XYZ file of C-alpha atoms in Angstrom:
350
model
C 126.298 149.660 107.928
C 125.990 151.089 111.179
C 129.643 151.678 113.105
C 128.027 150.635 116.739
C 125.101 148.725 117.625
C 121.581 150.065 116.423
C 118.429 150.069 117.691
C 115.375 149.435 114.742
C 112.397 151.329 114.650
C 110.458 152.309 111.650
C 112.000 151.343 108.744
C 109.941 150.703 105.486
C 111.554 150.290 102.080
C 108.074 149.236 100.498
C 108.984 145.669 98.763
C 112.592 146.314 97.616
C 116.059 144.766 99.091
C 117.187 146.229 102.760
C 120.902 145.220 104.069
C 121.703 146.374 107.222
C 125.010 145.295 109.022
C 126.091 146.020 112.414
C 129.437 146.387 113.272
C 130.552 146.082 116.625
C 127.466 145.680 119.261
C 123.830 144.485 118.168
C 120.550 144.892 116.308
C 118.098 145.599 118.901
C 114.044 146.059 118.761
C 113.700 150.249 119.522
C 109.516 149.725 118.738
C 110.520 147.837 115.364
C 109.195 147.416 112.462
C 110.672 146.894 109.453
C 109.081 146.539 105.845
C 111.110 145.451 102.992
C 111.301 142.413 100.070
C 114.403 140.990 100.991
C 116.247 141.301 104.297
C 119.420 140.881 105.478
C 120.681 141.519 108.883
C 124.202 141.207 109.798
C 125.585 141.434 113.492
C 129.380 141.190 113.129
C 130.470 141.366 116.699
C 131.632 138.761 118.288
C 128.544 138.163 120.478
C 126.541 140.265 118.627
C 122.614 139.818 118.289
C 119.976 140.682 116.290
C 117.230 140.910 118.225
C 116.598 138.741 121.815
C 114.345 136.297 123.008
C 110.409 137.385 123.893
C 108.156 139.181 121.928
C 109.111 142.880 123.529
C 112.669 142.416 122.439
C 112.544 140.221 118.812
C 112.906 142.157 115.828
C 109.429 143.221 114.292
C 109.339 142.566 110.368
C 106.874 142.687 107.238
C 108.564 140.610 104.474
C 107.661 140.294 100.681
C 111.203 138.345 100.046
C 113.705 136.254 101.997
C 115.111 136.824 105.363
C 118.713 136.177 104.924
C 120.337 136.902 109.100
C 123.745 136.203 110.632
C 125.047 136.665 113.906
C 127.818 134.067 113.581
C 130.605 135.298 116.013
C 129.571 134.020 119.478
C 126.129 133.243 121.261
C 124.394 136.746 120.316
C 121.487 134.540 118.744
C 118.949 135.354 115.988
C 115.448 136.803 117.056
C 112.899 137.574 114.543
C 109.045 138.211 114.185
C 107.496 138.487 110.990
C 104.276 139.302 110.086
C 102.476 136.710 107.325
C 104.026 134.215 105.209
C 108.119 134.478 105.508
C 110.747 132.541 103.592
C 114.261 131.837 105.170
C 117.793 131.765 103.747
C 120.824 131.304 105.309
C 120.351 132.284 109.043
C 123.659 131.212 110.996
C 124.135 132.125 114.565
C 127.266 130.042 115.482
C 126.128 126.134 115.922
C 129.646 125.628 117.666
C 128.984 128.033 120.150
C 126.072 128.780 121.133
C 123.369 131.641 119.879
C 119.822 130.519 119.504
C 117.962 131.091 116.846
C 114.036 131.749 117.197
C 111.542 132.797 113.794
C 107.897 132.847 114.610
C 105.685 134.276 111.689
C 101.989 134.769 111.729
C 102.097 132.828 108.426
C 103.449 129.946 106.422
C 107.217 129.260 106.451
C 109.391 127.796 103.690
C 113.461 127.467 103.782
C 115.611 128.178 100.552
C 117.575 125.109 98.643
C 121.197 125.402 99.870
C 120.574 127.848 102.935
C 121.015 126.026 106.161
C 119.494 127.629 109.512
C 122.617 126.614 112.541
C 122.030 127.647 116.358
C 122.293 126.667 119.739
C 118.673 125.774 120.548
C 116.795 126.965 116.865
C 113.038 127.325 117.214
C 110.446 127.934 114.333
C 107.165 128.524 115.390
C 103.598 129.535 113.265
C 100.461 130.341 113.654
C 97.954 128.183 113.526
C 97.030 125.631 110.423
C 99.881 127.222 108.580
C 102.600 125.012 106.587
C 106.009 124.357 107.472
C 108.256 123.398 104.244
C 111.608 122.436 104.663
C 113.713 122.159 101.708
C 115.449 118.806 100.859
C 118.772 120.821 101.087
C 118.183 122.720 103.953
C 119.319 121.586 107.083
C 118.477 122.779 110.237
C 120.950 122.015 113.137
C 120.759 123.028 116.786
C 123.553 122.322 118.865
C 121.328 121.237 121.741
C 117.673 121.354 121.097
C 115.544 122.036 117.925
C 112.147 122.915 117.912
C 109.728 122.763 115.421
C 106.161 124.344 116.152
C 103.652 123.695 113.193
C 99.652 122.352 112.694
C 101.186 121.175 109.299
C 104.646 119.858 108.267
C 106.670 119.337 104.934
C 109.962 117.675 105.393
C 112.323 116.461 103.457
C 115.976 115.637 102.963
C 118.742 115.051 100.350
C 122.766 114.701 100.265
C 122.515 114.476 104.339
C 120.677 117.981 104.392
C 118.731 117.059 107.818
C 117.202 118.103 110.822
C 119.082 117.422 114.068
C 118.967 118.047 117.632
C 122.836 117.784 119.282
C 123.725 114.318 121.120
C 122.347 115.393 124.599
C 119.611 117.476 122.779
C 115.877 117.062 121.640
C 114.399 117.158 118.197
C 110.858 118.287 119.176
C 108.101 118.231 116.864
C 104.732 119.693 117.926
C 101.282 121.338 116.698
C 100.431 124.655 117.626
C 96.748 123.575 118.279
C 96.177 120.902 121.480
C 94.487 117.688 120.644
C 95.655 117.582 117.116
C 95.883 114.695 115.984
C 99.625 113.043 114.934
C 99.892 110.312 112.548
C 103.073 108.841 111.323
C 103.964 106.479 108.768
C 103.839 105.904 104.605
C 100.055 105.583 105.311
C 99.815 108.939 107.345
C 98.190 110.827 104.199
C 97.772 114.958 104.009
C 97.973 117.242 106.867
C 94.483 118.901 107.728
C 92.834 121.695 108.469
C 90.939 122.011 111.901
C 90.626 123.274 115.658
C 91.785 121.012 117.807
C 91.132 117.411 116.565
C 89.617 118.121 113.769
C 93.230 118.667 112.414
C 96.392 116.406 111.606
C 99.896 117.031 111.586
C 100.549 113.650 109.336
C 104.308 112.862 108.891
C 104.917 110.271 106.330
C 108.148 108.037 105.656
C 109.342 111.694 103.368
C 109.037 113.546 106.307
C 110.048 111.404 109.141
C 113.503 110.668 106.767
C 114.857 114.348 107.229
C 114.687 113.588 110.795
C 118.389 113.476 112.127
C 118.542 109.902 113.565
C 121.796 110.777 115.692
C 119.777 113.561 117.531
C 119.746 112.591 121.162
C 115.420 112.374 121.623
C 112.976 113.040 118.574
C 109.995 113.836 120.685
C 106.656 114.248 119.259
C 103.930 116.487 121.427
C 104.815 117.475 124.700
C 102.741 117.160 128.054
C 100.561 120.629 127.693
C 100.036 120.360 123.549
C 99.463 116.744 121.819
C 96.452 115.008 120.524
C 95.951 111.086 119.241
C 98.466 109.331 117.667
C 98.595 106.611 114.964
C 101.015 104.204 113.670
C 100.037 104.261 110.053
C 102.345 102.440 108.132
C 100.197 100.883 104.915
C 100.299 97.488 107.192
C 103.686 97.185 108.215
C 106.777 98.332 110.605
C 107.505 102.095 111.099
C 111.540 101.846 112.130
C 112.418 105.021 113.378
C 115.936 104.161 114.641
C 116.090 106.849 117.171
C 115.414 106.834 120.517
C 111.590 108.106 120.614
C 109.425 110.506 123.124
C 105.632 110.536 122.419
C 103.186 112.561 124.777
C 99.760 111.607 123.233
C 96.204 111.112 123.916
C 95.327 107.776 122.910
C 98.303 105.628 120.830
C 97.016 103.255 119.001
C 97.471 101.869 115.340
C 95.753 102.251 112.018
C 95.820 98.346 111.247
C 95.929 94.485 112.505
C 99.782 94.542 110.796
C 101.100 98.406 111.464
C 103.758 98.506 113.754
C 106.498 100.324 115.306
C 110.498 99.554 115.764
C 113.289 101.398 117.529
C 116.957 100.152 118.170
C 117.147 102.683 120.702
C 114.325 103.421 123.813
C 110.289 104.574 123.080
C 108.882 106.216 125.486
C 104.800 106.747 125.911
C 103.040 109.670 127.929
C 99.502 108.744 126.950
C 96.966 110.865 128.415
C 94.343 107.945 127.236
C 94.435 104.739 126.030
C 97.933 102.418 124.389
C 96.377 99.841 122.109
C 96.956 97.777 118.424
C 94.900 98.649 115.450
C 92.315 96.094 115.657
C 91.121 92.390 116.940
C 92.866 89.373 118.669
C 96.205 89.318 116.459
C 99.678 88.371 117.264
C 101.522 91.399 115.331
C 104.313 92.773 117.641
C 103.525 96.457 117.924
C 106.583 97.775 119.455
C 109.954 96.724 119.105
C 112.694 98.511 121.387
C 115.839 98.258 124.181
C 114.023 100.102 126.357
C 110.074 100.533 126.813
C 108.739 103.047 129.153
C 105.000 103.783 129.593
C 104.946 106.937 131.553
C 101.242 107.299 132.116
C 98.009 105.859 130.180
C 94.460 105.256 130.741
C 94.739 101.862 129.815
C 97.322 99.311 128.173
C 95.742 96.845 125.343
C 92.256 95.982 125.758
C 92.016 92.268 126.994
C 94.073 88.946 127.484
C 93.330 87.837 124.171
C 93.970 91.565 122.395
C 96.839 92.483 124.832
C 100.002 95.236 123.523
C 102.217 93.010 122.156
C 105.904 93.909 122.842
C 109.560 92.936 121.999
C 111.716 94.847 124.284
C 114.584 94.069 126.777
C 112.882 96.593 129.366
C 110.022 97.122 130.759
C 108.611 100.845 132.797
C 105.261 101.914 133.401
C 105.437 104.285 136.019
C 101.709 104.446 136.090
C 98.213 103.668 134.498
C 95.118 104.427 135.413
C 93.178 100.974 134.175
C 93.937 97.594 133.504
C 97.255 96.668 131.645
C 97.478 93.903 129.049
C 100.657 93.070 127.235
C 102.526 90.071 125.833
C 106.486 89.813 125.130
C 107.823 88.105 122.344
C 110.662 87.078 123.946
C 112.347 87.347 127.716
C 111.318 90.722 129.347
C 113.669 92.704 132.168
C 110.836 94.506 134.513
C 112.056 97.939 135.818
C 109.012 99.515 137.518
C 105.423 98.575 136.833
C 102.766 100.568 139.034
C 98.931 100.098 137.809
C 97.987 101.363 141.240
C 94.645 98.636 142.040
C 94.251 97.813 138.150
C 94.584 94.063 136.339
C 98.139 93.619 135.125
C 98.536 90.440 132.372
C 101.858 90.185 131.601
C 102.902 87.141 129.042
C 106.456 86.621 128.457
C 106.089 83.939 124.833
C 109.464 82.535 124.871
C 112.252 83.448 127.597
C-alpha cells in the first residue's frame, strides 16, 4: 500500500501475484512498466486514478495472469496498456459517476465469469486480427458510451450479463483493420484472418444477443474504419430491436429471403452500394420507424430489383447514383436528395 499517490516505474515480480493499493491520490505512469502474473491495482481516493488517458500517461504492463483494477470512488478512471495477450477481472471505475475505463493490449483479450468491467465511457481496444472473448457472465456497462475495438469478436450473454451503452450513449462495435468486412446474422459463420478485406468480424445471433438492446445506438463501423456488410441470416429476418447505426461500404444481403428488422430507427452511411441479396424478389429487406440513408453509391439496382422497405420514414440525405426502392405500406418522406440521379419510389399499399 502506498500512503499517497505513487508514480510506477520499473516494477517486475517475474510471473507471481503483485497488489498494489493507493491510498489517498493516484497510480500514475513515472516510465512504467510493470511485470507480474496477476495484478491488482487499487486507487482508493475518491477521484483517484490509475493511470490517464493517451499512451504517455496509461499504465505500462506485462501480464502472465489477470488484471484485477478499481478506482471506484469518483471519475479517476482506469488506464491500462498491456503488452500481449491480457485477461480481465473485475475492473470497476464508478458506472454512477463517471471514470472511464480504457484497456488496449497488443494481444488477445478475454474477461473472467462473474467479473464485470463498469465505467463512464469503457473502451477495449487490440491489435490487429486478435480475439475479443467476452464471458457469458461478464457484463460490460458504460454509463455513456462503450467501445469495442476488435478484427474478431466472441460475445455472449447469460442471467442479463450484457453489454450496454447508457440511454443517450453508443454501443460501438468496430474492426481495427479498414475495409473489413462485417457480417451479421445466424449465417455470419467464423471470424477471419486478413488485411483489410480479406478479413471478417462475423457476429452471429450468440454474439449480437449480449448486445444491450436498451443502449441508446449500437453502431457498427464508423466513417474512417468499416468495410462491407452482410445481412446473413440462414434466409430469414435479423431483428435487432435497437435503434441501429451502420457506416459500411457496400450493404447488401447474403440471400433472396435474408432480411433485417428494427422497432426502433436504422440508419445507413454506405460508402458504396445498398442492395438485396439477389434477383427480382419481393422480400422486405428492412423493416423500421425510422429509415435514414445517409450517403450511398447507389440504392437497389433497378425498378424490378428495387430496396424493398417497410418503414414509417423515409431520409436519404444523399446518393451518388440512381435510387430504387419500394414500400410495403404508406411511406412519410423526410428529405430525399439524389442530386441529378433516377429516384423510383413505389409506395404498395397506402
Amino acid at each position: 500500500t502506498e500512503a499517497n499517490g505513487i508514480g510506477l516505474g520499473t516494477v517486475n515480480v517475474v510471473a507471481n501475484a503483485l497488489d498494489i493499493q493507493a491510498i489517498t491520490g493516484d497510480i500514475t505512469n513515472n516510465t512504467s512498466a510493470v511485470t507480474a502474473g496477476d495484478l491488482t491495482l487499487t486507487a482508493t481516493a475518491d477521484g483517484g486514478a490509475i493511470g490517464a488517458t493517451g499512451a504517455a500517461d496509461d499504465i505500462n504492463v506485462t501480464l502472465s495472469g489477470t488484471l484485477t483494477a478499481t478506482a471506484s470512488t469518483g471519475n479517476g478512471g482506469i488506464f491500462i496498456s498491456q503488452t500481449g495477450d491480457l485477461t480481465l477481472g473485475a475492473v470497476n471505475a464508478d458506472v454512477t459517476s463517471g471514470g472511464d475505463v480504457e484497456i488496449e493490449t497488443t494481444g488477445t483479450l478475454g474477461t473472467t465469469a462473474a467479473a464485470d468491467i463498469v465505467g463512464d465511457n469503457v473502451t477495449l481496444t487490440l491489435a490487429a486480427d486478435k480475439l475479443l472473448t467476452v464471458d457469458a457472465d461478464t457484463s460490460i456497462t458504460g454509463e455513456t458510451n462503450v467501445t469495442l475495438v476488435s478484427d474478431e469478436m466472441t460475445l455472449s450473454s447469460a442471467g442479463g450479463d450484457l453489454i450496454g451503452a447508457g440511454a443517450g450513449g453508443t454501443l460501438l462495435l468496430r474492426a481495427v483493420e479498414n475495409e473489413t468486412n462485417l457480417d451479421l446474422g445466424s449465417g455470419a459463420g467464423a471470424d477471419g484472418s486478413g488485411t483489410g478485406d480479406a478479413g471478417t468480424l462475423a457476429l452471429d445471433t450468440t454474439d449480437l444477443g449480449a448486445l444491450d438492446p436498451d443502449s441508446g445506438t449500437i453502431q457498427f463501423g464508423n466513417a474512417a474504419i468499416n468495410g462491407d456488410t452482410t445481412i446473413s441470416n440462414g434466409a430469414s429476418t435479423l431483428t435487432i430491436n435497437a435503434p441501429l447505426s451502420f457506416f459500411s461500404d457496400d450493404f447488401t444481403f447474403n440471400a433472396d429471403n435474408d432480411a433485417l428488422t428494427s422497432d426502433s430507427t436504422i440508419s445507413i452511411d454506405a460508402g458504396g452500394t445498398i442492395t438485396d441479396g439477389g434477383g427480382d424478389e419481393t422480400t422486405t429487406d428492412i423493416t423500421a420507424i425510422d429509415f435514414t440513408i445517409a450517403d450511398s453509391t447507389g440504392i437497389g439496382t433497378d425498378a424490378d430489383n428495387a430496396l424493398n422497405l417497410s418503414v414509417d420514414n423515409l431520409t436519404i440525405t444523399t446518393t451518388s447514383n440512381d435510387a430504387f426502392i419500394t414500400e410495403a405500406n404508406g411511406i412519410g418522406l423526410g428529405t430525399v436528395n439524389v442530386v441529378a440521379n433516377a429516384l423510383d419510389i413505389q409506395a404498395i399499399t397506402g
